[in-house]
Amino acid sequence: MRDLHGWPDPGPIRIGVYVCHCGANIAGTVDVRAISEYAASLPGVAVSRDYKYMCSDPGQALIKDDIASHDLNRVVVASCSPLLHELTFRRALNAAGINPFFLQMVNIREHVSWVHLDKRAATEKTQALIRAAVRRVSLHKPLQKRRVPINPNVLVVGGGIAGIHAALTLADAGKQVHLVEREPTIGGHMAMFDKTFPTLDCAACILTPKMTAVGSHPNIALRTYSEVVQVDGYIGNYKVKIKRKPRYIIDELCLGCQECIAACVYKEGKAPDEFNLGLSKRKPVYLPFPQAVPQKVVIDPETCIEFKSGKCKKTCIEACGERKAIDFKQKETFEEIEVGAIILATGFKTFAPVRNPNCGYGRYQNVYTSLEVERLINASGPTSGEVVLRDGKRPHSVGIIHCVGSRDANTNRWCSKVCCMYSLKLAHLVKERTGAEVFNFYIDMRTPGKGYEEFYDRLLDEGVHFVRGRVAEVSDWAVHPSEEGKLVIRAEDTLAGFVRRIPVDMVILSVGLEPQADAQDVRRLFNISCSSEGWFLERHPKLAPVSTFTEGVFIAGACQGPKDIPESVAQAGAAAAEALALIDAQFVEMEPYTASVLEEECSGCKSCIPLCPYQAIAFLEDKKKASVNEVLCKGCGTCVAGCPSGSIQQNFFEDEEIFAEIEGVLSYA
Amino acid sequence: MKFAYYPGCSLRGTGRAYEESLLAVFRALDIELEELDDWNCCGATTYMSVDELTSYALAGRNLALAERKRQDIVAPCAACYLVLNKTQHYMEDYPEIKLTVTRALAAIGLTYDNHVRVRHPLDILLNDVGLKAIAAKVKRPLKGLKVAPYYGCQIVRPYSTFDDQRNPTSMDRLLEACGAKMVHYSLKTRCCGGSQKGTLPEIGLDLIHYLLSEAHKYGAEAIATVCPLCQFNLESFQKESGDRHHPISIPVVYFSQLLALALGAPANKIGLQRSLVPIGSVLAEKEIAYA
Amino acid sequence: MELKRTVKFEADRDPEFARWISHTVGGERIRHCLQCGLCSGSCPLSLYMDYTPRRLMHLSREGFKEEVLGSTSIWLCTACYACMVECPKNINITHLMYALKQRAITEHFYPKRFPIPVMARQFGLMVRGAGRITESRLIVRVFLRTAFWRLLGMSALGMKLFRTGRMPLLREKIERRKEMATLLDSVTATKRELAL
Amino acid sequence: MPDLHTELARPQAVFEPRIVAFFCNWCTYLAADLAGTSRMKYAPNVRVVRLMCSGRVDPQFVLAAFAGGADGVLIGGCHPGDCHYQEGNYKTLRRFRLLQRMLRQMGIEYERCRLEWISAAEGDRVRTVINDMVEKVRVLGPLDLKLPEELVETILSEEVAV
């Protein structure tokens, strides 16, 4: 029977309570002095102090000294969230020679001072939380972290520039990397661009060498046209199941000679070419683009005659000849690998402008997205680098509309960060290729970055027009004779203070960046979180930007939020370094919050067994008792709450400890 | 299906044809309407702009009367539809508005508890009746009559939940189901000038001209409207706006008139005789018997 | 060439007006305005306005009351709600236009014989008396008080409407007319009490 | 005729409800941290107890909180399908339904015990849920649980788990 109102035997327990000011962050709202005095009055408390910054070296030294001089055996620190500094203070306890789990933290910054205005109420709440912690900590038992060995292999998901860079960094450091890409080739969005801002160096020239390096690196196992379908395990020991979609080509046999493509019974392209965003057609057997890695063709069963009727002449097989690389019977295959760390670099998708009907996309054929124009400008694109309209004519005037699907409460609220710069780049390239008058419609020009503002200057010099105003409508409604047959862009020129109507031949929509359509599925698969917008959530926005709340899973590139190429590469490097730091330690320490069965009390009812999602509970037939496998247990405590006889307990979250906490927050001093 | 029918003042004046044709449509589709007992003016936009609280109270009386009958309201007039909906939204969002209206209603022995849904005929025809059911009852197909749908402002913006606010299509789908061919032009939700024609005539005439000429340019043989004021503006000032720009003559009808025609109602029972720009010759050309 | 001082001093601002606009119904988000001009671009009347809606938003939140209430723009708004559904910051621009109109009327900021306030007044009187509007009667009343000569120009249209039965002169009215006065008086009383 | 002052100005309440919250470490506790870093302001009536998973919430914790003087109990977990431990929150939901029924029998109003799914990104939801719950419990007034000591003991020793 539990005692609801009594204290646990204080006996030899000697508690030190430390209240942090966090500068004015806490002290501004909570009366820290009063709290410290109040704590001193609580049973079991031997020392109580408040200090400016408990997490600082002198702050930690204060605790260590007190442990020695006052013979403390329990410590309560009231400061910020335990997720920030629990580890810091546990180390301090450890250094002072007492078990680190004799610590209890009280979150009086995020949960009190930053969210309440009323000083009196905030102080009262703090008192209650301190009381609870003091009661709880008296019951703490000494615990030991578990050491688990780490598998040194790393999985990288996504073969865009971020994934490529992370994979190469790890592989160069001698680690075995599994790179999984769902498209038939790596390269991602960057491979679609012609030039990159602000230096205007050719995207292919800087990307292709890296792609080839991935393809030939002895330490990289590249799996394209593949997807991760299942992830089990935990930090250092993940089991990952990968599905390989059939490309109807035997990878090992295909040389990439492309004879089959030339030989296909279709003499012209048949299906919309995905890589060119449907601006051109490709055959049922194809290579996504000339520099694709791996250089292996793909057969699209949706358009291939053999798949439809089985009556094709199969000229492709003839052309392949002795290699026999084509296999119409290929099936999808599954493979399981083991890795210690995972880097997600799954990228972004561009905003679909049909969601914003006023910009005319889909209604007027000469309204393009920026990505489509990237393909038009690209020398290996559908028009071999010619910027022309659908009828093949060169535009004399072009309007570039910024912020389509960005900074808009009706679609996406966020700034997509890269559009201003890529719009400038497109303005430059379009003007260079066509000599057209180019108008940029922007809300604010955002060019923070090395050499970016200078690039803006250059565009101003080149005579590109800049109209500050969000475009209200693109339409074919002509009011003035000069507008007949044109697309009229209507926007307020906010710097001039009136509405302008500007007729153009071509409209380019600078579409914003969005989370991938399946970001939520991927997030669930890898057990991480997303921000409310759908971007993968980092562990800390400033101090842990590539870590997630799931240990051993890192994020890089635009899957975390809009990013340009330099930033994506920098993040990929950071994620690779984090993964390296993790696996090079060889062991990882796990929280000891596991559950265990008190054999003498277990009635053998087996009701806990289905509760565990990890199959960590086994039933010992000989003893007729349940038993928790500590290695498999992840410490959620669901079985503990579900045990009808109360015979399962969870380290650090024992019933008594939680009851003490509940009583503590409720009982009034 | 039974609704409280709220005609509003215009449908008893310049918009009589709207009422006549709409009632014919609802009759043909077996939807029962019961005129809201002793309804009063909704407050409309003019009132809204100078004394909004008063207009919420006026709208509130109508809502309360419908709630007492436990009926949802059908409001065909765009201004009424907007004001009634807006009143509901604002009573929820602003306690001071709720209090003012609640008190005013209490003074005349009424209460309102936000249980009434304010519906537009387009919404009911599309979602409660359905295109299939309507198409099945078409007796006199419109035979490719080229119609420019004109939605105007206040039906779709800002409170409609039954159609896309920026690119509405409900009227297109309804009339297509009756065999008409819809003309796509970019001004179908652009304002006709509303009451501005009465107060600042020159501006109103410009806006009217833009709409007429765009619809005409894309080959429209008639314009279909959902609002008595739009219909009035577009039909009555074709000459004046033509004098300022270039003359255009095009019949402007209510969508319900076309619908009623397709469902087999005789022309003189659906207000076609009240048109200032008669649609008769266009129908005759298409060999749509309309007598 | 006539030159005018265009510099504005802090004393030219009315901070009370700025406070009022952001606290009035619909003004909650006016401070979020990023001055993109989408409202002006989508406004069908902005081509006639002295200050575009965007400028009015900024002038109001900064408290330039004279400029705002003296602007022609607030009278041009037809309440078509185009700006409001487009606004990337969900600002209730249409309602703010209403609020500005009301304020301009209370503070007598409109031109003489300007039809809009007259129409509103006649509209109000008719509703109070009959509970419903008879369009024909309203139009006659408004023109008599503003630009009666226009009535003559309109007579041809009037006759046509009359002939097609769309201009009934019969007065539309509700049965329980007394309720109107009670209802409207209650609103006035509450307004006064709450200083709305 | 509704009274103006009672309707417009909330009465100056003297009763400040005491609410115990059980937040899971991975979603709702993080959301509460996010509310803090975003400096959102909410009512100071809630005291948070951190658990690794909402699945750890033993119905006895809730009963102990009510018996110990709480006026309300809030349980916060990850959204369905998003549990850090795969499905702990489903177990919570199952238990919660049973618990609600039992609380009902004890005369504890529905609104006093609440289960909410709040993800790590939903700091704003922490604020709205807490404010809303405090207001609702404030209206209900203090929990008048006149349970004799023995009954409390019986409750706590009873098997209430699923």
Coordinates of N, CA and C in Angstrom, one line a residue, chain A residues 1-2 4-5 25 81-83 86 90 106-107 109-118 121-122 124-125 128-129 136 231-232 520 523-524 527 529-532 537 539 549-551 591 593 607 610-614 634-645 648-650 652-655 658-659 661-662 665-668, chain D residues 16 18-20 22-23 25-30 32-62 64-71 80-89 91-92 94-95 119-122 149 152-153 156-162:
Chain A
M1 N 0.8 -1.2 0.0 CA 0.0 0.0 0.0 C 0.9 1.2 0.0
R2 N 0.5 2.2 -0.9 CA 1.3 3.4 -0.9 C 0.8 4.4 0.0
L4 N -0.1 8.0 0.6 CA -0.3 9.2 -0.2 C 0.3 10.5 0.3
H5 N 0.3 10.7 1.6 CA 0.7 12.0 2.1 C 1.9 12.0 2.9
N25 N 16.5 35.3 -17.8 CA 15.5 34.4 -18.5 C 14.5 33.8 -17.5
S81 N 15.0 23.1 -19.8 CA 14.5 21.8 -20.1 C 15.6 20.7 -19.9
P82 N 15.2 19.6 -19.3 CA 16.2 18.5 -19.1 C 16.7 18.0 -20.5
L83 N 16.0 18.3 -21.5 CA 16.5 17.8 -22.8 C 17.7 18.6 -23.2
E86 N 20.3 18.0 -19.0 CA 20.3 16.9 -18.0 C 21.7 16.2 -18.1
R90 N 24.3 15.5 -15.0 CA 24.6 14.2 -14.7 C 26.2 13.9 -14.7
V106 N 14.3 20.3 -12.9 CA 13.0 20.9 -12.9 C 13.1 22.0 -14.0
N107 N 12.1 21.9 -14.9 CA 12.1 22.8 -16.1 C 11.4 24.1 -15.7
R109 N 12.3 27.1 -17.0 CA 12.4 28.1 -18.0 C 11.4 27.9 -19.1
E110 N 11.5 26.9 -19.9 CA 10.5 26.6 -21.0 C 9.1 26.4 -20.4
H111 N 9.0 25.8 -19.3 CA 7.7 25.5 -18.8 C 7.1 26.5 -17.8
V112 N 8.0 27.5 -17.3 CA 7.5 28.5 -16.4 C 7.8 29.9 -16.8
S113 N 9.1 30.3 -16.7 CA 9.3 31.7 -16.9 C 9.1 32.2 -18.3
W114 N 9.2 31.4 -19.3 CA 9.0 31.9 -20.6 C 7.5 31.9 -21.0
V115 N 6.7 31.2 -20.3 CA 5.3 31.1 -20.7 C 4.3 31.8 -19.8
H116 N 4.8 32.3 -18.7 CA 3.9 33.0 -17.8 C 4.3 34.4 -17.5
L117 N 3.4 35.3 -17.3 CA 3.7 36.7 -17.1 C 3.6 37.1 -15.6
D118 N 2.7 36.4 -14.9 CA 2.4 36.8 -13.6 C 3.5 36.2 -12.7
A121 N 2.3 33.9 -9.7 CA 1.8 32.6 -10.1 C 3.0 31.7 -10.6
A122 N 4.0 32.4 -11.3 CA 5.1 31.6 -11.8 C 5.9 31.1 -10.6
E124 N 4.9 30.5 -7.6 CA 4.1 29.4 -6.9 C 4.2 28.1 -7.7
K125 N 4.1 28.2 -9.0 CA 4.2 27.0 -9.8 C 5.6 26.3 -9.6
A128 N 5.9 24.4 -6.5 CA 5.3 23.1 -6.6 C 6.2 22.1 -7.3
L129 N 6.8 22.6 -8.4 CA 7.6 21.7 -9.2 C 8.9 21.3 -8.4
R136 N 10.7 13.3 -5.3 CA 11.0 12.2 -6.2 C 12.5 11.8 -6.1
V231 N 12.2 0.0 -41.2 CA 13.3 0.2 -40.4 C 13.1 -0.3 -39.0
D232 N 14.0 -1.1 -38.5 CA 13.8 -1.6 -37.1 C 15.1 -1.4 -36.4
Q520 N 5.6 12.7 -44.7 CA 5.1 12.2 -43.5 C 5.3 10.7 -43.4
R523 N 8.9 10.1 -42.5 CA 9.2 10.5 -41.1 C 8.7 9.4 -40.2
R524 N 7.6 8.8 -40.5 CA 7.1 7.7 -39.6 C 8.0 6.5 -39.7
N527 N 10.9 7.2 -37.7 CA 10.5 7.6 -36.4 C 11.1 8.9 -36.0
S529 N 10.4 13.5 -36.3 CA 9.3 14.4 -36.3 C 9.4 15.4 -37.5
C530 N 8.2 16.0 -37.7 CA 8.2 17.0 -38.7 C 7.7 18.3 -38.1
S531 N 8.2 19.5 -38.6 CA 7.6 20.7 -38.2 C 6.2 20.8 -38.7
S532 N 5.4 21.8 -38.3 CA 4.0 21.9 -38.7 C 3.9 22.1 -40.2
L537 N 12.1 17.7 -38.6 CA 12.5 18.5 -37.5 C 13.8 18.2 -36.9
R539 N 16.9 18.4 -34.0 CA 16.9 18.3 -32.6 C 16.9 19.6 -31.9
F549 N 15.4 13.8 -33.1 CA 15.1 13.3 -31.7 C 15.3 11.8 -31.7
T550 N 15.5 11.2 -32.8 CA 15.8 9.7 -32.8 C 17.3 9.6 -33.0
E551 N 17.9 9.1 -32.0 CA 19.4 9.0 -32.0 C 19.9 8.1 -33.1
E591 N 20.2 5.1 -22.4 CA 19.5 5.4 -21.2 C 19.0 4.1 -20.5
Y593 N 16.5 3.3 -18.9 CA 15.0 3.4 -18.5 C 14.3 2.1 -18.8
S607 N -0.6 -10.6 -19.9 CA -1.3 -9.5 -20.5 C -0.2 -8.4 -21.0
P610 N 1.4 -8.8 -25.4 CA 1.0 -8.1 -26.6 C 1.2 -6.6 -26.5
L611 N 1.4 -6.1 -25.3 CA 1.6 -4.6 -25.2 C 2.9 -4.1 -25.8
C612 N 3.9 -5.0 -25.8 CA 5.2 -4.6 -26.2 C 5.4 -4.6 -27.7
P613 N 5.7 -3.4 -28.3 CA 5.8 -3.3 -29.8 C 7.1 -3.9 -30.2
Y614 N 8.0 -4.3 -29.3 CA 9.4 -4.7 -29.7 C 9.6 -6.2 -29.4
K634 N 12.9 -0.7 -25.1 CA 13.3 0.7 -25.4 C 12.8 1.6 -24.3
G635 N 12.2 1.1 -23.3 CA 11.9 2.0 -22.1 C 10.7 2.9 -22.3
C636 N 9.6 2.4 -22.9 CA 8.4 3.3 -23.0 C 7.6 3.2 -21.8
G637 N 7.6 2.0 -21.1 CA 6.8 1.9 -19.9 C 5.4 1.5 -20.1
T638 N 5.0 1.1 -21.3 CA 3.6 0.8 -21.5 C 3.2 -0.5 -20.8
C639 N 4.1 -1.5 -20.8 CA 3.8 -2.7 -20.1 C 3.7 -2.5 -18.6
V640 N 4.5 -1.5 -18.1 CA 4.5 -1.2 -16.6 C 3.1 -0.8 -16.2
A641 N 2.6 0.2 -17.1 CA 1.2 0.7 -16.8 C 0.2 -0.3 -17.0
G642 N 0.4 -1.3 -17.8 CA -0.6 -2.3 -18.1 C -0.6 -3.5 -17.2
C643 N 0.4 -3.7 -16.4 CA 0.5 -4.9 -15.6 C -0.5 -4.9 -14.5
P644 N -1.5 -5.8 -14.5 CA -2.5 -5.8 -13.5 C -2.1 -6.0 -12.1
S645 N -0.9 -6.7 -11.9 CA -0.5 -6.9 -10.5 C 0.6 -6.0 -10.1
I648 N 5.6 -5.1 -12.9 CA 6.7 -4.7 -13.7 C 7.1 -3.3 -13.3
Q649 N 8.4 -3.0 -13.3 CA 8.8 -1.7 -12.9 C 9.7 -1.2 -14.0
Q650 N 9.8 0.2 -14.0 CA 10.6 0.8 -15.0 C 11.7 1.7 -14.3
F652 N 14.0 4.5 -13.3 CA 13.9 6.0 -13.3 C 12.4 6.5 -13.4
F653 N 11.5 5.6 -13.7 CA 10.1 5.9 -13.8 C 9.3 4.9 -12.9
E654 N 9.8 4.6 -11.8 CA 9.1 3.7 -10.9 C 7.8 4.3 -10.4
D655 N 6.8 3.5 -10.1 CA 5.6 4.0 -9.6 C 5.7 4.9 -8.5
I658 N 6.9 8.3 -9.5 CA 5.9 9.2 -10.1 C 4.8 9.6 -9.1
F659 N 4.5 8.7 -8.2 CA 3.5 9.1 -7.2 C 4.1 10.2 -6.4
E661 N 6.1 12.4 -7.3 CA 6.0 13.7 -8.0 C 4.6 14.2 -8.1
I662 N 3.6 13.4 -8.3 CA 2.2 13.8 -8.3 C 1.9 14.5 -7.0
V665 N 3.6 18.0 -6.6 CA 3.0 19.1 -7.3 C 1.7 19.6 -6.6
L666 N 1.0 18.6 -5.9 CA -0.3 19.0 -5.4 C -0.3 19.4 -4.0
S667 N 0.5 18.9 -3.1 CA 0.5 19.2 -1.7 C 1.0 20.6 -1.5
Y668 N 0.3 21.3 -0.7 CA 0.7 22.7 -0.5 C 1.5 22.8 0.8
Chain D
E16 N -8.6 29.1 -8.7 CA -7.6 28.7 -9.7 C -7.4 27.2 -9.7
R18 N -6.2 23.4 -10.2 CA -4.9 22.7 -10.2 C -5.0 21.6 -11.1
I19 N -4.1 21.6 -12.1 CA -4.2 20.5 -13.1 C -2.8 19.8 -13.2
V20 N -2.9 18.5 -13.1 CA -1.6 17.7 -13.3 C -1.6 17.2 -14.7
F22 N 0.4 14.8 -17.6 CA 1.4 13.8 -17.9 C 1.8 13.9 -19.4
F23 N 3.0 14.3 -19.7 CA 3.4 14.5 -21.1 C 4.5 13.5 -21.5
N25 N 7.7 12.2 -23.4 CA 9.0 12.8 -23.6 C 9.2 13.3 -25.1
W26 N 8.6 12.6 -26.0 CA 9.0 12.9 -27.4 C 8.1 13.8 -28.2
C27 N 6.9 13.9 -27.8 CA 6.0 14.9 -28.5 C 5.6 16.0 -27.7
T28 N 4.7 15.7 -26.7 CA 4.0 16.8 -26.0 C 5.0 17.5 -25.1
Y29 N 5.9 16.8 -24.5 CA 6.9 17.6 -23.6 C 7.7 18.5 -24.5
L30 N 8.1 18.0 -25.7 CA 8.9 18.9 -26.6 C 8.0 20.0 -27.1
A32 N 5.7 21.5 -25.4 CA 5.7 22.4 -24.3 C 7.0 23.2 -24.2
D33 N 8.1 22.5 -24.5 CA 9.4 23.3 -24.6 C 9.3 24.3 -25.7
L34 N 8.7 23.9 -26.9 CA 8.6 24.8 -28.0 C 7.8 26.0 -27.7
A35 N 6.7 25.7 -27.0 CA 5.9 26.9 -26.5 C 6.7 27.8 -25.7
G36 N 7.6 27.3 -24.9 CA 8.5 28.1 -24.1 C 9.5 28.9 -25.0
T37 N 10.2 28.2 -25.9 CA 11.2 28.9 -26.7 C 10.5 29.9 -27.6
S38 N 9.2 29.7 -27.9 CA 8.5 30.7 -28.7 C 7.8 31.7 -27.9
R39 N 8.0 31.7 -26.6 CA 7.5 32.7 -25.6 C 6.0 32.8 -25.7
M40 N 5.3 31.7 -25.9 CA 3.8 31.8 -25.9 C 3.4 31.8 -24.5
K41 N 2.3 32.6 -24.2 CA 1.9 32.7 -22.8 C 0.6 31.9 -22.6
Y42 N 0.6 31.1 -21.5 CA -0.6 30.4 -21.1 C -0.8 30.3 -19.6
A43 N -1.9 29.8 -19.2 CA -2.3 29.8 -17.8 C -1.3 29.0 -17.0
P44 N -1.0 29.5 -15.8 CA 0.1 28.8 -15.0 C -0.5 27.7 -14.1
N45 N -1.6 27.2 -14.4 CA -2.3 26.2 -13.5 C -1.8 24.8 -13.7
V46 N -1.0 24.5 -14.7 CA -0.7 23.1 -15.0 C 0.7 22.7 -14.5
R47 N 0.8 21.6 -13.9 CA 2.1 21.1 -13.5 C 2.4 19.8 -14.3
V48 N 3.5 19.8 -15.0 CA 3.8 18.7 -15.9 C 4.7 17.7 -15.2
V49 N 4.3 16.4 -15.4 CA 5.1 15.3 -15.0 C 5.5 14.6 -16.3
R50 N 6.9 14.5 -16.5 CA 7.4 13.9 -17.7 C 7.5 12.4 -17.6
L51 N 7.0 11.7 -18.7 CA 7.1 10.3 -18.8 C 7.7 10.0 -20.2
M52 N 8.2 8.8 -20.4 CA 8.8 8.6 -21.7 C 7.7 8.4 -22.7
C53 N 6.6 7.9 -22.3 CA 5.5 7.6 -23.3 C 4.2 7.8 -22.6
S54 N 3.2 8.3 -23.3 CA 1.9 8.4 -22.7 C 1.4 7.0 -22.3
G55 N 1.9 6.0 -22.9 CA 1.6 4.6 -22.6 C 2.0 4.2 -21.1
R56 N 2.9 5.0 -20.6 CA 3.3 4.8 -19.2 C 2.3 5.3 -18.2
V57 N 1.3 6.1 -18.7 CA 0.3 6.6 -17.7 C -0.6 5.5 -17.2
D58 N -0.3 5.2 -16.0 CA -1.1 4.2 -15.3 C -2.4 4.9 -14.8
P59 N -3.5 4.3 -15.0 CA -4.8 4.9 -14.5 C -4.7 5.3 -13.0
Q60 N -3.9 4.6 -12.3 CA -3.7 4.9 -10.9 C -3.1 6.3 -10.7
F61 N -2.2 6.7 -11.7 CA -1.6 8.0 -11.6 C -2.7 9.1 -11.6
V62 N -3.7 8.9 -12.5 CA -4.8 9.8 -12.7 C -5.6 9.9 -11.4
A64 N -4.6 9.0 -8.4 CA -3.8 9.5 -7.3 C -3.9 11.1 -7.4
A65 N -3.8 11.6 -8.7 CA -3.8 13.0 -8.8 C -5.1 13.6 -8.3
F66 N -6.3 13.0 -8.7 CA -7.6 13.5 -8.3 C -7.7 13.3 -6.7
A67 N -7.2 12.2 -6.2 CA -7.3 12.0 -4.8 C -6.4 13.0 -4.0
G68 N -5.3 13.3 -4.7 CA -4.4 14.3 -4.0 C -4.8 15.7 -4.2
G69 N -5.9 16.0 -4.8 CA -6.4 17.4 -4.8 C -6.3 18.1 -6.2
A70 N -6.1 17.3 -7.2 CA -6.1 17.9 -8.6 C -7.5 18.2 -9.0
D71 N -7.7 19.3 -9.7 CA -9.1 19.6 -10.3 C -9.2 19.0 -11.7
P80 N -1.8 9.7 -33.2 CA -1.9 8.3 -33.6 C -1.0 8.1 -34.8
G81 N -0.2 7.0 -34.7 CA 0.6 6.7 -35.9 C 2.0 7.3 -35.7
D82 N 2.2 8.2 -34.8 CA 3.4 8.9 -34.6 C 4.2 8.6 -33.4
C83 N 3.7 7.6 -32.6 CA 4.3 7.3 -31.3 C 5.8 6.9 -31.5
H84 N 6.6 7.5 -30.7 CA 8.1 7.2 -30.7 C 8.3 5.7 -30.4
Y85 N 7.4 5.1 -29.7 CA 7.4 3.7 -29.4 C 6.4 2.9 -30.2
Q86 N 6.2 3.4 -31.4 CA 5.2 2.8 -32.4 C 3.8 2.8 -32.0
E87 N 3.4 2.3 -30.9 CA 1.9 2.2 -30.6 C 1.5 2.4 -29.2
G88 N 2.5 3.0 -28.4 CA 2.1 3.3 -27.0 C 0.9 4.1 -26.8
N89 N 0.7 5.1 -27.7 CA -0.4 6.0 -27.6 C -1.8 5.3 -27.8
K91 N -2.4 2.3 -26.8 CA -2.7 1.7 -25.6 C -3.3 2.7 -24.6
T92 N -2.7 3.9 -24.7 CA -3.1 5.0 -23.8 C -4.6 5.3 -24.1
R94 N -6.9 3.4 -25.3 CA -7.7 2.3 -24.9 C -8.0 2.4 -23.4
R95 N -6.9 2.6 -22.7 CA -7.0 2.7 -21.2 C -7.8 4.0 -20.9
S119 N 1.9 17.1 -31.2 CA 3.2 16.7 -31.7 C 4.3 17.7 -31.3
A120 N 5.5 17.3 -31.5 CA 6.6 18.2 -31.1 C 6.6 19.6 -31.7
A121 N 5.9 19.7 -32.8 CA 5.9 20.9 -33.6 C 4.7 21.8 -33.2
E122 N 3.9 21.3 -32.3 CA 2.6 22.0 -32.0 C 2.7 22.8 -30.7
E149 N -10.9 8.1 3.3 CA -9.6 7.6 3.2 C -9.5 6.2 2.7
V152 N -10.2 5.7 -1.0 CA -9.0 6.1 -1.7 C -8.1 4.9 -1.8
E153 N -7.9 4.3 -0.6 CA -7.0 3.2 -0.6 C -7.5 2.0 -1.4
L156 N -7.0 2.7 -5.0 CA -5.6 2.6 -5.5 C -5.1 1.2 -5.5
S157 N -5.7 0.4 -4.7 CA -5.2 -1.0 -4.7 C -6.0 -1.9 -5.7
E158 N -7.1 -1.3 -6.2 CA -7.9 -2.0 -7.2 C -7.2 -2.2 -8.5
E159 N -7.6 -3.2 -9.2 CA -7.0 -3.4 -10.5 C -7.7 -2.6 -11.5
V160 N -7.1 -1.6 -12.0 CA -7.8 -0.7 -13.0 C -7.1 -0.8 -14.3
A161 N -6.0 -1.5 -14.4 CA -5.3 -1.6 -15.6 C -6.0 -2.4 -16.7
V162 N -5.6 -2.1 -17.9 CA -6.2 -2.9 -19.0 C -5.3 -4.1 -19.3

